[in-house]
CSV table of C-alpha atoms in Angstrom, one decimal:
chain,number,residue,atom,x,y,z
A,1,UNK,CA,-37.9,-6.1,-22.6
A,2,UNK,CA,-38.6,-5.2,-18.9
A,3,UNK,CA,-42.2,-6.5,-19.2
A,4,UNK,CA,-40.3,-10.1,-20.3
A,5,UNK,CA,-38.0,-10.4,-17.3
A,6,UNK,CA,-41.1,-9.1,-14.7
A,7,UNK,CA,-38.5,-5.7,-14.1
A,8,UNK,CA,-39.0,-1.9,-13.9
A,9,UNK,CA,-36.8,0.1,-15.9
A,10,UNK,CA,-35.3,1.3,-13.0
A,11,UNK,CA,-34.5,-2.1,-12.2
A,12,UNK,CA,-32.8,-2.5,-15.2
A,13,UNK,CA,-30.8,0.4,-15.1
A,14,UNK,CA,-30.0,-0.2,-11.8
A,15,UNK,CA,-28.4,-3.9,-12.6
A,16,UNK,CA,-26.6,-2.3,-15.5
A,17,UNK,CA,-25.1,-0.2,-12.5
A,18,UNK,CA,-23.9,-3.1,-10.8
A,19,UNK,CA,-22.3,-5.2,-13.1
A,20,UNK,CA,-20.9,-2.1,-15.0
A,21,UNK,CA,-19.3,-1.1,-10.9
A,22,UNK,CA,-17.9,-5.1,-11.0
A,23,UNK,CA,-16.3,-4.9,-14.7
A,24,UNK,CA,-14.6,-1.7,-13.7
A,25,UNK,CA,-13.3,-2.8,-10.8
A,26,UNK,CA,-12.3,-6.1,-11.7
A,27,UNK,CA,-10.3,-4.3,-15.0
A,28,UNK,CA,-8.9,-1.9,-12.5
A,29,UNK,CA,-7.8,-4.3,-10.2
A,30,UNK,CA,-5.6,-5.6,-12.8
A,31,UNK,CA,-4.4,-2.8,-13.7
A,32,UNK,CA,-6.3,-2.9,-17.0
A,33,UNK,CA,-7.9,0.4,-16.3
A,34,UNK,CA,-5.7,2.7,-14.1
A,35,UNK,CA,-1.8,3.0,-13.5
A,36,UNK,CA,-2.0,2.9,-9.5
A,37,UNK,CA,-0.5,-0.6,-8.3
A,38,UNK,CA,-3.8,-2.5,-6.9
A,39,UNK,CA,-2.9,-4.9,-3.9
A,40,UNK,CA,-3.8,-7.6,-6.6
A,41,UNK,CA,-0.8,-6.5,-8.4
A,42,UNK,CA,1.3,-6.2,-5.8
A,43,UNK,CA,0.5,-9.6,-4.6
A,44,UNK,CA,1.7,-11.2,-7.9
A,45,UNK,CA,4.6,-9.5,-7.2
A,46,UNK,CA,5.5,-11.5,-4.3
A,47,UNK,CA,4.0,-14.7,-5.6
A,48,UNK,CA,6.5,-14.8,-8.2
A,49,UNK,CA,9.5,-13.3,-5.6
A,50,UNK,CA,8.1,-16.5,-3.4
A,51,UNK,CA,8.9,-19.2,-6.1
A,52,UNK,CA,12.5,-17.7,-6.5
A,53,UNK,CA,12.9,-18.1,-3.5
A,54,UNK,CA,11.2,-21.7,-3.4
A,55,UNK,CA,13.7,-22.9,-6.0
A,56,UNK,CA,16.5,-21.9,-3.9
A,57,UNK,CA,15.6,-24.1,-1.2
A,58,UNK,CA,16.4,-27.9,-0.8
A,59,UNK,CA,13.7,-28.6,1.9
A,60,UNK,CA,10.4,-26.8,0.4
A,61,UNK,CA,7.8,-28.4,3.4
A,62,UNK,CA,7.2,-24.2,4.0
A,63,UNK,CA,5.8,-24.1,0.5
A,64,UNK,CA,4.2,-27.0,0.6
A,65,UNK,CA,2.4,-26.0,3.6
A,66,UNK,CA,1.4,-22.7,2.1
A,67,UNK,CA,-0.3,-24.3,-0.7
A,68,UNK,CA,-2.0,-26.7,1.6
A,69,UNK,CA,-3.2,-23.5,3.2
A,70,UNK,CA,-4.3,-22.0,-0.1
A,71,UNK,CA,-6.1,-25.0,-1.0
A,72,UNK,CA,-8.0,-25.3,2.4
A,73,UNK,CA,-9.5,-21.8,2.1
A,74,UNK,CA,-10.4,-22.1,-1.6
A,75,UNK,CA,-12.6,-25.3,-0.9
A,76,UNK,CA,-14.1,-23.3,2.3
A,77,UNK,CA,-15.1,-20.7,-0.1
A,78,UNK,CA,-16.5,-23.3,-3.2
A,79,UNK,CA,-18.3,-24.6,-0.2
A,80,UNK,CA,-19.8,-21.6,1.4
A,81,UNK,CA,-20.7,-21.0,-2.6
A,82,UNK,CA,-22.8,-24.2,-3.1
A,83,UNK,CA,-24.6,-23.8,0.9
A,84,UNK,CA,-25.5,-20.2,-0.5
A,85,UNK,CA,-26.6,-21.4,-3.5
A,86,UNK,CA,-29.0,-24.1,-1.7
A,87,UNK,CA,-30.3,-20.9,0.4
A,88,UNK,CA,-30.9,-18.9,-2.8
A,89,UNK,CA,-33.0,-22.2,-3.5
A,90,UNK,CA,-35.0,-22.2,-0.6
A,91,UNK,CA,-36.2,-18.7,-0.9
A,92,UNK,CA,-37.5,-19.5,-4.2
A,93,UNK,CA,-39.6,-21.8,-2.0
A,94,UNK,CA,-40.8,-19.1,0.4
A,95,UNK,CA,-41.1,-16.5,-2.3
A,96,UNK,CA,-44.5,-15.4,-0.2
A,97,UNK,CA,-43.2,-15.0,2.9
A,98,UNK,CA,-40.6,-12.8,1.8
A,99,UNK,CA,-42.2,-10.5,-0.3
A,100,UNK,CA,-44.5,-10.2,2.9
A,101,UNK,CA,-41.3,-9.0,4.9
A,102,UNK,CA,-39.7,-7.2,2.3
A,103,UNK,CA,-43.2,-4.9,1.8
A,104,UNK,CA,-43.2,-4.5,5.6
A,105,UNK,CA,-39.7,-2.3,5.2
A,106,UNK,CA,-39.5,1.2,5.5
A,107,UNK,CA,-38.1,1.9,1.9
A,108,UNK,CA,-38.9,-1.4,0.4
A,109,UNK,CA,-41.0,-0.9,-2.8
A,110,UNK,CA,-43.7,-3.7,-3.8
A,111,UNK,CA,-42.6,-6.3,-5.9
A,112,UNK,CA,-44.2,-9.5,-7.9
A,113,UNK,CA,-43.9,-12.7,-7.2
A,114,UNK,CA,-42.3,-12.9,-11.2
A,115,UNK,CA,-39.6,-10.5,-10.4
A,116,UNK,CA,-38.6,-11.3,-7.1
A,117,UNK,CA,-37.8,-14.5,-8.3
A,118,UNK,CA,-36.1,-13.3,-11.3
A,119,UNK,CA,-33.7,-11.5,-8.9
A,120,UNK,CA,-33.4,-14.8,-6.5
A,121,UNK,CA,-32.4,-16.3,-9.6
A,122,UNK,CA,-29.9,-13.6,-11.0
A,123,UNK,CA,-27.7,-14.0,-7.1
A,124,UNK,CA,-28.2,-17.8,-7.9
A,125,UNK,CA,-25.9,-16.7,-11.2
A,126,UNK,CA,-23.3,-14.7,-9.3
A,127,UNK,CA,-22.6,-17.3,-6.2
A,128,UNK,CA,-22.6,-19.6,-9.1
A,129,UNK,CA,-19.9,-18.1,-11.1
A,130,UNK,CA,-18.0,-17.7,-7.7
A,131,UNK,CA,-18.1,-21.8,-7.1
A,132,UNK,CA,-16.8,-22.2,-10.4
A,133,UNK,CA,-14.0,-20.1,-10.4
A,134,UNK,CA,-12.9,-21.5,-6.7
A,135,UNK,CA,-13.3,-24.7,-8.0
A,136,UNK,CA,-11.0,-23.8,-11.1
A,137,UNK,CA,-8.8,-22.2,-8.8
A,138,UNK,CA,-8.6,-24.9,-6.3
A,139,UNK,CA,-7.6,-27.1,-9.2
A,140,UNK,CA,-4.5,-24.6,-10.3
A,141,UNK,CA,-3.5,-24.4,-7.1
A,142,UNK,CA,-3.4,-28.5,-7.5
A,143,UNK,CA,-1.6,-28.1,-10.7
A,144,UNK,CA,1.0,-25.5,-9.1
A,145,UNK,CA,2.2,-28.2,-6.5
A,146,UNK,CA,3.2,-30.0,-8.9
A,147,UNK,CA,5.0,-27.7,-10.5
A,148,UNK,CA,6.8,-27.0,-7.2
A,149,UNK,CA,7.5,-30.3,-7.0
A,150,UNK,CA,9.0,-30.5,-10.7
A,151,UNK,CA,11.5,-27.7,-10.2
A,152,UNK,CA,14.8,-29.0,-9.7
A,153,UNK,CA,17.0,-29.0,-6.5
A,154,UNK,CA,19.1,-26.5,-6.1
A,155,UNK,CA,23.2,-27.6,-6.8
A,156,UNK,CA,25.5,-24.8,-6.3
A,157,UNK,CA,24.5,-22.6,-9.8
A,158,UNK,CA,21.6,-25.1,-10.8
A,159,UNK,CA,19.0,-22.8,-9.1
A,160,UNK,CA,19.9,-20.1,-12.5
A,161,UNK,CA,20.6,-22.7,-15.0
A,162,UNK,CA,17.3,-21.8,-18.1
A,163,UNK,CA,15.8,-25.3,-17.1
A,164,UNK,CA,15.3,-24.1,-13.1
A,165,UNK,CA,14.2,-20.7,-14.5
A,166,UNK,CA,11.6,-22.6,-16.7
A,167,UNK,CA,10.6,-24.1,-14.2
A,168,UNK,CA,10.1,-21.4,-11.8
A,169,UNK,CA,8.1,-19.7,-14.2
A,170,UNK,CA,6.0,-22.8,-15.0
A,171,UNK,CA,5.2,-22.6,-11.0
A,172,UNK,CA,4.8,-18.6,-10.9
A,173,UNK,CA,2.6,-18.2,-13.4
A,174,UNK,CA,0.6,-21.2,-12.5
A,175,UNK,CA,0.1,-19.5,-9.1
A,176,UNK,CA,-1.0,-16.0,-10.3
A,177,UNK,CA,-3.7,-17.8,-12.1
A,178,UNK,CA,-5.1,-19.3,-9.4
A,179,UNK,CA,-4.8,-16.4,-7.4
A,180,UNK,CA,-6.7,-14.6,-10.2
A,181,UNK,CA,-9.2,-17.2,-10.6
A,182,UNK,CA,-10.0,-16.9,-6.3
A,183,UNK,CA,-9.6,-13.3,-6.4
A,184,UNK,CA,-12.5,-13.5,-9.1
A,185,UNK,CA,-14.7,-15.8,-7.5
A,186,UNK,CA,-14.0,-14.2,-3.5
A,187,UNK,CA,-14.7,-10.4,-5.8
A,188,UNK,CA,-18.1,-12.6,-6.8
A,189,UNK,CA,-19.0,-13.3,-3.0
A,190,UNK,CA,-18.8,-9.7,-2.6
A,191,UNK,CA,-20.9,-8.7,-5.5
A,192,UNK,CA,-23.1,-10.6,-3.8
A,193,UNK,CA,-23.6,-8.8,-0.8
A,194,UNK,CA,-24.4,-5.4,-2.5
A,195,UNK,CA,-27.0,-7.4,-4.9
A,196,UNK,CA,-28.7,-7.7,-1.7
A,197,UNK,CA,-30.0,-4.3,-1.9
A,198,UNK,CA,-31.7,-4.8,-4.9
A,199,UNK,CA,-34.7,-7.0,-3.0
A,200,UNK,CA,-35.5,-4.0,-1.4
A,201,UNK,CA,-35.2,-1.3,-3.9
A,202,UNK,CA,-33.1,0.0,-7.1
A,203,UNK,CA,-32.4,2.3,-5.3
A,204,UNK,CA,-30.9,1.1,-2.2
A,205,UNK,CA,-29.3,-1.5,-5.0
A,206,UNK,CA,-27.7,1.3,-6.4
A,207,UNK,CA,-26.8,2.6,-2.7
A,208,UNK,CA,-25.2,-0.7,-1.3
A,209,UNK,CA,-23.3,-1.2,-4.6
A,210,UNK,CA,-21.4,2.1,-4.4
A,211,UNK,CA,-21.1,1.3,-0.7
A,212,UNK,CA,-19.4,-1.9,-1.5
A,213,UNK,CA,-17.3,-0.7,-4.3
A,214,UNK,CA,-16.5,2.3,-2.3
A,215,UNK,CA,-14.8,-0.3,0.4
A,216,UNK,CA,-13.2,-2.7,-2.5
A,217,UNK,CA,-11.6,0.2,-3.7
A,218,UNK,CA,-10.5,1.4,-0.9
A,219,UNK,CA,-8.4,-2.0,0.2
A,220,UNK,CA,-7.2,-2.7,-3.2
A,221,UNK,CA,-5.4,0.7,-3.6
A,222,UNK,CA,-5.6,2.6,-0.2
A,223,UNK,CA,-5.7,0.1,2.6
A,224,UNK,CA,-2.9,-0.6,5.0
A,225,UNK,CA,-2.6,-4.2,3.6
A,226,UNK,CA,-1.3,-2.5,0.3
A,227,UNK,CA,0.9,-0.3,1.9
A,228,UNK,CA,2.5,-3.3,4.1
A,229,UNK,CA,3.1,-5.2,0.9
A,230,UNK,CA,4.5,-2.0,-1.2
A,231,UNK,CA,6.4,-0.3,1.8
A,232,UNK,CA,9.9,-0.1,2.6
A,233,UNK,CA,11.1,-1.2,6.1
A,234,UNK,CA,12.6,1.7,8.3
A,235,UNK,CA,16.6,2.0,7.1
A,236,UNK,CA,19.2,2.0,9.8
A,237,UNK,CA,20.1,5.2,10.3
A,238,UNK,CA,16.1,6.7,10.5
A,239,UNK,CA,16.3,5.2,14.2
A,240,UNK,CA,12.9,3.4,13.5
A,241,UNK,CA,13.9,0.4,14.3
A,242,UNK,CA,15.0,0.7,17.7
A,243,UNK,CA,12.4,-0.4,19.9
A,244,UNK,CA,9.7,0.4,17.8
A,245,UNK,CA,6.6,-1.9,17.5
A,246,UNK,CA,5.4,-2.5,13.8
A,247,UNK,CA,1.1,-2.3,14.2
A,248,UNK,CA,-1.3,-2.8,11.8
A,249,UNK,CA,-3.2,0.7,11.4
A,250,UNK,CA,-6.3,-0.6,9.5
A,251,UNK,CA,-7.7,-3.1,7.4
């Protein structure tokens, strides 16, 4: 089987690595595969809180504005996707030339033309699947406007009647689908920077992908951005509050 793809056994085993590292994560992150709340989770969480709050509102140009801004940066993203995707293209072209550099590297192990481009073509795959999923999510985002748009204004108790909640749930769950779908293609993009390691050598692959899985975990479940989103704001009587400066510790 490794003979057909032009790929070592250790290069083999060395992809299974990877994409086994991405399916773990990406269950985990959803808290699919452990009980800890994953930023991810916690975001959803405030998604939902925000279109409570949205339906509550008779002027909603702040939420439209905040989907404009979700929409910008998903279409930066698609496109980044499809410029890398050209890139991955060109190298196909220069397949030469790069094996010459790559064999010039201190721990870069000779590789034939056959399976270099095999691996050109496997991160051709992954920024792939990332366009697609930004351009599914750019789409939901789309769709969740309109939702916004269809939930009714508020009239003393009409922001709790079961048509405004329907509606708000429409709009919620709309959102944390495109969210998902972003956070799936922007978790691809990723990927993709640890595959990098893998045109040098399986092992350095392997190397670089716990590298990057090391840092993804690390902001979904221990970063400061977590904690911001999970924490409790100093209470009146802790004296926190007086004069003191809230400052982002880390990433």
């Amino acid at each position: 089987m490794s003979d057909s793809f032009h790929l070592s056994t250790a290069d083999l085993a060395a992809l299974g690595f990877f994409l086994t590292a991405w399916v773990l994560h990406t269950l985990a992150a959803d808290g699919m595969l452990v009980s800890r709340m994953s930023l991810t989770r916690a975001m959803n969480t405030q998604r939902e809180a925000w279109m409570r709050t949205m339906a509550e509102r008779e002027i909603r140009i702040v939420d439209t504005a905040i989907m404009s801004g979700l929409q910008q940066g998903t279409a930066f993203f698609a496109s980044s996707s499809l410029i890398a995707i050209g890139g991955c293209f060109a190298l196909l072209g220069a397949s030469d030339q790069v094996l010459t550099v790559l064999s010039d590297l201190p721990f870069g192990a000779t590789s034939s033309r056959a399976a270099f481009q095999t691996k050109v073509l496997g991160l051709v795959l992954i920024l792939a699947f990332s366009f697609f999923k930004f351009g599914w999510a750019y789409r939901l985002f789309n769709y969740c406007s309109i939702l916004i748009g269809a939930v009714p204004i508020p009239h003393g108790e009409a922001s709790r009647n079961p048509v405004t909640e329907t509606a708000v749930w429409r709009a919620a769950r709309m959102n944390m689908l495109a969210g998902k779908h972003f956070n799936s293609g922007l978790r691809g993009v990723f990927f993709s920077i640890g595959y990098l390691g893998w045109f040098v050598d399986p092992t350095v692959f392997v190397l670089s992908t716990l590298l990057l899985l090391a840092v993804l975990v690390r902001r979904q479940f221990f970063s400061a951005a977590r904690q911001a989103v999970l924490g409790q704001p100093p209470g009146p009587t802790s004296g926190a509050g007086k004069g003191r400066s809230i400052r982002p510790d880390s990433q």
